[in-house]
Amino acid sequence: MHVTRIIAVRHGETAWNRDTRIQGHTDIALSDKGRWQAERLALALRDEPIAAFYASDLSRAFDTASTTARAHGKPVQAHRGLRERAFGRFEGLTWAEIEAHHPEDALSWRKRVPDFAPPGGESLLQLRERVVAAVDEIAARHPGEQLMLVVHGGVLDILYRAATRLELQAPRTWDLSNTAVNRLLWTPEGLGLVGWADTGHLQDDGALDETTA
């Protein structure tokens, strides 16, 4: 059986990442630091055989992917199924503001209640269904090839859990660093984990471990 190799990357840093402000579906551009990270990523992956590039249609992910894709002379295909979790009324708020103004919702969010959705947003169950379906659809197009997905912290969290068979409520013990290189294998039976959170290309400026969506 042919497997599909996946390089899964979180977008570069944004100002809202630095401020711990929830982005969700809000389209926030890369910061200067984020663009630097994207350039470093492109340099690190310049000799990798990558058959296709896919990204969330939100600019912070699409622009990060485009930097590496240009180095390979290939386009980026935008896919809405790779978007970050929709956070509804949480979007634009910092963690502290959510705790202060919506304490009950904040508790459900912190406890990772699978069916909890911020008003106007998605639950973890809905996010998992959307993300896994999108990755299955994309990976099935590329048997025996390697592709790159540039996504978001929440999406990567779902992929890690799918690859390691961890429940949605299990505490997170893995990094979701901006532009870290994460490697997965896909078959029709599901995902497997190869490597996670390689930030060697960022060593000149330290690796980030931002967890803001």
mmCIF file of C-alpha atoms in Angstrom:
data_model
loop_
_atom_site.group_PDB
_atom_site.id
_atom_site.type_symbol
_atom_site.label_atom_id
_atom_site.label_comp_id
_atom_site.label_asym_id
_atom_site.label_seq_id
_atom_site.Cartn_x
_atom_site.Cartn_y
_atom_site.Cartn_z
ATOM 1 C CA MET A 1 0.000 0.000 0.000
ATOM 2 C CA HIS A 2 1.288 3.462 -0.916
ATOM 3 C CA VAL A 3 1.501 5.892 1.950
ATOM 4 C CA THR A 4 1.339 9.658 1.703
ATOM 5 C CA ARG A 5 4.039 11.519 3.590
ATOM 6 C CA ILE A 6 2.911 14.777 5.128
ATOM 7 C CA ILE A 7 4.932 17.745 6.342
ATOM 8 C CA ALA A 8 2.489 19.600 8.584
ATOM 9 C CA VAL A 9 3.452 23.108 9.688
ATOM 10 C CA ARG A 10 1.833 25.773 11.796
ATOM 11 C CA HIS A 11 1.801 29.242 10.237
ATOM 12 C CA GLY A 12 4.346 31.865 11.231
ATOM 13 C CA GLU A 13 3.823 34.140 14.173
ATOM 14 C CA THR A 14 1.249 36.949 14.144
ATOM 15 C CA ALA A 15 0.884 39.917 16.472
ATOM 16 C CA TRP A 16 -2.167 38.223 17.980
ATOM 17 C CA ASN A 17 -0.091 35.136 18.796
ATOM 18 C CA ARG A 18 2.302 37.328 20.713
ATOM 19 C CA ASP A 19 -0.590 39.003 22.541
ATOM 20 C CA THR A 20 -2.274 35.632 23.373
ATOM 21 C CA ARG A 21 -5.295 36.908 21.440
ATOM 22 C CA ILE A 22 -7.600 34.295 19.929
ATOM 23 C CA GLN A 23 -7.667 34.369 16.130
ATOM 24 C CA GLY A 24 -9.861 31.459 15.026
ATOM 25 C CA HIS A 25 -11.343 32.360 11.636
ATOM 26 C CA THR A 26 -10.292 36.016 11.950
ATOM 27 C CA ASP A 27 -7.810 36.692 9.159
ATOM 28 C CA ILE A 28 -4.670 38.121 10.784
ATOM 29 C CA ALA A 29 -1.512 38.714 8.756
ATOM 30 C CA LEU A 30 1.954 37.459 9.607
ATOM 31 C CA SER A 31 4.138 39.718 11.713
ATOM 32 C CA ASP A 32 7.701 40.589 10.709
ATOM 33 C CA LYS A 33 8.808 37.704 12.939
ATOM 34 C CA GLY A 34 6.329 35.414 11.204
ATOM 35 C CA ARG A 35 7.645 36.317 7.772
ATOM 36 C CA TRP A 36 11.202 35.672 8.990
ATOM 37 C CA GLN A 37 10.112 32.262 10.254
ATOM 38 C CA ALA A 38 8.487 31.487 6.903
ATOM 39 C CA GLU A 39 11.718 32.352 5.089
ATOM 40 C CA ARG A 40 13.732 30.133 7.431
ATOM 41 C CA LEU A 41 11.257 27.308 6.857
ATOM 42 C CA ALA A 42 11.564 27.658 3.084
ATOM 43 C CA LEU A 43 15.343 27.489 3.373
ATOM 44 C CA ALA A 44 15.144 24.367 5.563
ATOM 45 C CA LEU A 45 12.827 22.573 3.119
ATOM 46 C CA ARG A 46 14.465 23.697 -0.119
ATOM 47 C CA ASP A 47 15.830 20.225 -0.950
ATOM 48 C CA GLU A 48 12.775 18.246 0.179
ATOM 49 C CA PRO A 49 10.776 16.515 -2.560
ATOM 50 C CA ILE A 50 7.318 18.038 -2.117
ATOM 51 C CA ALA A 51 4.714 17.134 -4.715
ATOM 52 C CA ALA A 52 2.021 19.582 -3.635
ATOM 53 C CA PHE A 53 1.343 22.405 -1.198
ATOM 54 C CA TYR A 54 -1.931 22.919 0.642
ATOM 55 C CA ALA A 55 -2.869 25.529 3.209
ATOM 56 C CA SER A 56 -5.736 27.003 5.105
ATOM 57 C CA ASP A 57 -7.228 29.880 3.149
ATOM 58 C CA LEU A 58 -6.491 32.257 6.041
ATOM 59 C CA SER A 59 -3.593 34.524 5.077
ATOM 60 C CA ARG A 60 -1.291 33.652 7.983
ATOM 61 C CA ALA A 61 -1.223 30.031 6.794
ATOM 62 C CA PHE A 62 -1.470 30.636 3.052
ATOM 63 C CA ASP A 63 1.368 33.188 3.060
ATOM 64 C CA THR A 64 3.583 30.894 5.136
ATOM 65 C CA ALA A 65 3.008 28.083 2.635
ATOM 66 C CA SER A 66 3.576 30.366 -0.345
ATOM 67 C CA THR A 67 7.101 31.193 0.787
ATOM 68 C CA THR A 68 8.177 27.545 0.609
ATOM 69 C CA ALA A 69 6.073 26.784 -2.471
ATOM 70 C CA ARG A 70 7.734 29.592 -4.439
ATOM 71 C CA ALA A 71 11.126 28.053 -3.717
ATOM 72 C CA HIS A 72 9.823 24.843 -5.304
ATOM 73 C CA GLY A 73 8.157 26.573 -8.246
ATOM 74 C CA LYS A 74 4.732 25.298 -7.229
ATOM 75 C CA PRO A 75 1.382 26.873 -6.347
ATOM 76 C CA VAL A 76 -0.441 26.618 -3.031
ATOM 77 C CA GLN A 77 -3.924 25.158 -3.003
ATOM 78 C CA ALA A 78 -6.182 26.786 -0.404
ATOM 79 C CA HIS A 79 -8.555 24.495 1.522
ATOM 80 C CA ARG A 80 -11.160 25.829 3.955
ATOM 81 C CA GLY A 81 -11.203 22.470 5.735
ATOM 82 C CA LEU A 82 -7.723 23.282 7.083
ATOM 83 C CA ARG A 83 -8.858 26.455 8.868
ATOM 84 C CA GLU A 84 -8.355 27.000 12.570
ATOM 85 C CA ARG A 85 -11.212 26.175 14.934
ATOM 86 C CA ALA A 86 -13.949 28.802 14.811
ATOM 87 C CA PHE A 87 -13.992 30.456 18.235
ATOM 88 C CA GLY A 88 -17.040 32.657 17.805
ATOM 89 C CA ARG A 89 -17.240 35.365 20.468
ATOM 90 C CA PHE A 90 -13.799 34.400 21.806
ATOM 91 C CA GLU A 91 -12.135 35.776 18.680
ATOM 92 C CA GLY A 92 -10.242 38.995 19.272
ATOM 93 C CA LEU A 93 -10.075 38.413 23.028
ATOM 94 C CA THR A 94 -6.996 37.527 25.060
ATOM 95 C CA TRP A 95 -6.953 34.512 27.349
ATOM 96 C CA ALA A 96 -7.255 36.846 30.342
ATOM 97 C CA GLU A 97 -10.265 38.638 28.837
ATOM 98 C CA ILE A 98 -12.044 35.355 28.205
ATOM 99 C CA GLU A 99 -11.433 34.264 31.791
ATOM 100 C CA ALA A 100 -12.706 37.599 33.095
ATOM 101 C CA HIS A 101 -15.778 38.065 30.913
ATOM 102 C CA HIS A 102 -16.885 34.488 30.169
ATOM 103 C CA PRO A 103 -15.749 32.391 33.149
ATOM 104 C CA GLU A 104 -18.105 29.449 32.595
ATOM 105 C CA ASP A 105 -17.224 29.200 28.914
ATOM 106 C CA ALA A 106 -13.547 29.600 29.799
ATOM 107 C CA LEU A 107 -13.769 26.642 32.182
ATOM 108 C CA SER A 108 -15.338 24.397 29.534
ATOM 109 C CA TRP A 109 -12.667 25.501 27.086
ATOM 110 C CA ARG A 110 -9.822 24.848 29.516
ATOM 111 C CA LYS A 111 -11.224 21.413 30.391
ATOM 112 C CA ARG A 112 -11.435 20.583 26.682
ATOM 113 C CA VAL A 113 -15.094 19.543 26.926
ATOM 114 C CA PRO A 114 -15.515 17.834 23.532
ATOM 115 C CA ASP A 115 -18.995 19.103 22.723
ATOM 116 C CA PHE A 116 -18.509 22.632 24.061
ATOM 117 C CA ALA A 117 -18.591 25.344 21.409
ATOM 118 C CA PRO A 118 -18.080 29.040 22.150
ATOM 119 C CA PRO A 119 -21.205 30.909 20.974
ATOM 120 C CA GLY A 120 -20.829 31.212 17.210
ATOM 121 C CA GLY A 121 -17.921 28.768 17.134
ATOM 122 C CA GLU A 122 -17.084 25.077 16.771
ATOM 123 C CA SER A 123 -16.737 22.280 19.300
ATOM 124 C CA LEU A 124 -13.668 20.049 19.398
ATOM 125 C CA LEU A 125 -15.808 17.231 17.998
ATOM 126 C CA GLN A 126 -16.796 19.382 15.037
ATOM 127 C CA LEU A 127 -13.210 20.500 14.519
ATOM 128 C CA ARG A 128 -11.919 16.929 14.538
ATOM 129 C CA GLU A 129 -14.541 15.808 12.024
ATOM 130 C CA ARG A 130 -13.730 18.677 9.679
ATOM 131 C CA VAL A 131 -9.939 18.420 9.902
ATOM 132 C CA VAL A 132 -9.684 14.641 9.583
ATOM 133 C CA ALA A 133 -12.050 14.674 6.585
ATOM 134 C CA ALA A 134 -10.002 17.394 4.886
ATOM 135 C CA VAL A 135 -6.675 15.629 5.439
ATOM 136 C CA ASP A 136 -8.113 12.298 4.281
ATOM 137 C CA GLU A 137 -9.389 13.958 1.118
ATOM 138 C CA ILE A 138 -6.096 15.702 0.374
ATOM 139 C CA ALA A 139 -3.756 12.835 1.248
ATOM 140 C CA ALA A 140 -5.737 10.345 -0.837
ATOM 141 C CA ARG A 141 -4.871 12.412 -3.919
ATOM 142 C CA HIS A 142 -1.120 11.837 -3.411
ATOM 143 C CA PRO A 143 -0.339 8.147 -2.784
ATOM 144 C CA GLY A 144 3.400 7.536 -2.687
ATOM 145 C CA GLU A 145 4.158 11.274 -2.605
ATOM 146 C CA GLN A 146 5.051 13.876 -0.024
ATOM 147 C CA LEU A 147 2.933 16.959 0.486
ATOM 148 C CA MET A 148 3.046 20.001 2.736
ATOM 149 C CA LEU A 149 0.125 21.266 4.795
ATOM 150 C CA VAL A 150 0.342 24.692 6.433
ATOM 151 C CA VAL A 151 -2.323 25.010 9.066
ATOM 152 C CA HIS A 152 -3.019 26.275 12.605
ATOM 153 C CA GLY A 153 -2.318 25.255 16.179
ATOM 154 C CA GLY A 154 -5.744 23.743 16.747
ATOM 155 C CA VAL A 155 -5.546 21.787 13.508
ATOM 156 C CA LEU A 156 -2.112 20.416 14.382
ATOM 157 C CA ASP A 157 -3.398 19.436 17.808
ATOM 158 C CA ILE A 158 -6.120 17.358 16.127
ATOM 159 C CA LEU A 159 -3.604 15.735 13.759
ATOM 160 C CA TYR A 160 -1.278 14.812 16.622
ATOM 161 C CA ARG A 161 -4.148 13.238 18.544
ATOM 162 C CA ALA A 162 -5.360 11.361 15.468
ATOM 163 C CA ALA A 163 -1.859 10.028 14.767
ATOM 164 C CA THR A 164 -1.248 8.937 18.377
ATOM 165 C CA ARG A 165 -4.841 7.807 19.108
ATOM 166 C CA LEU A 166 -5.204 10.250 21.984
ATOM 167 C CA GLU A 167 -8.610 11.431 23.162
ATOM 168 C CA LEU A 168 -9.697 15.023 22.702
ATOM 169 C CA GLN A 169 -9.658 15.635 26.454
ATOM 170 C CA ALA A 170 -6.158 14.283 27.054
ATOM 171 C CA PRO A 171 -3.835 17.035 28.366
ATOM 172 C CA ARG A 172 -1.541 18.479 25.723
ATOM 173 C CA THR A 173 2.112 17.633 26.322
ATOM 174 C CA TRP A 174 3.468 18.412 22.839
ATOM 175 C CA ASP A 175 4.632 21.643 21.251
ATOM 176 C CA LEU A 176 2.717 23.588 18.609
ATOM 177 C CA SER A 177 5.494 25.993 17.691
ATOM 178 C CA ASN A 178 5.138 28.459 14.830
ATOM 179 C CA THR A 179 6.707 26.984 11.647
ATOM 180 C CA ALA A 180 7.995 23.855 13.412
ATOM 181 C CA VAL A 181 8.278 20.896 11.033
ATOM 182 C CA ASN A 182 6.006 17.983 11.928
ATOM 183 C CA ARG A 183 6.019 14.755 9.937
ATOM 184 C CA LEU A 184 3.168 12.278 9.523
ATOM 185 C CA LEU A 185 2.309 9.270 7.397
ATOM 186 C CA TRP A 186 -1.171 8.744 5.991
ATOM 187 C CA THR A 187 -2.849 5.581 4.743
ATOM 188 C CA PRO A 188 -6.573 4.899 4.299
ATOM 189 C CA GLU A 189 -6.440 3.412 7.819
ATOM 190 C CA GLY A 190 -5.397 6.736 9.316
ATOM 191 C CA LEU A 191 -2.407 8.811 10.366
ATOM 192 C CA GLY A 192 0.876 7.813 11.982
ATOM 193 C CA LEU A 193 3.451 10.009 13.673
ATOM 194 C CA VAL A 194 7.008 10.202 12.305
ATOM 195 C CA GLY A 195 8.491 13.310 13.929
ATOM 196 C CA TRP A 196 7.254 16.362 15.766
ATOM 197 C CA ALA A 197 8.211 19.968 16.524
ATOM 198 C CA ASP A 198 11.526 20.257 14.687
ATOM 199 C CA THR A 199 12.554 23.893 15.103
ATOM 200 C CA GLY A 200 16.200 23.583 14.124
ATOM 201 C CA HIS A 201 15.730 26.130 11.337
ATOM 202 C CA LEU A 202 14.771 28.744 13.955
ATOM 203 C CA GLN A 203 17.781 28.204 16.203
ATOM 204 C CA ASP A 204 19.256 31.634 15.443
ATOM 205 C CA ASP A 205 16.326 33.267 17.184
ATOM 206 C CA GLY A 206 14.977 30.536 19.456
ATOM 207 C CA ALA A 207 11.896 28.399 18.965
ATOM 208 C CA LEU A 208 8.480 29.736 19.839
ATOM 209 C CA ASP A 209 5.894 27.731 21.726
ATOM 210 C CA GLU A 210 2.778 29.771 21.197
ATOM 211 C CA THR A 211 -0.516 28.028 21.862
ATOM 212 C CA THR A 212 -2.909 30.761 20.839
ATOM 213 C CA ALA A 213 -5.196 29.594 18.088
#
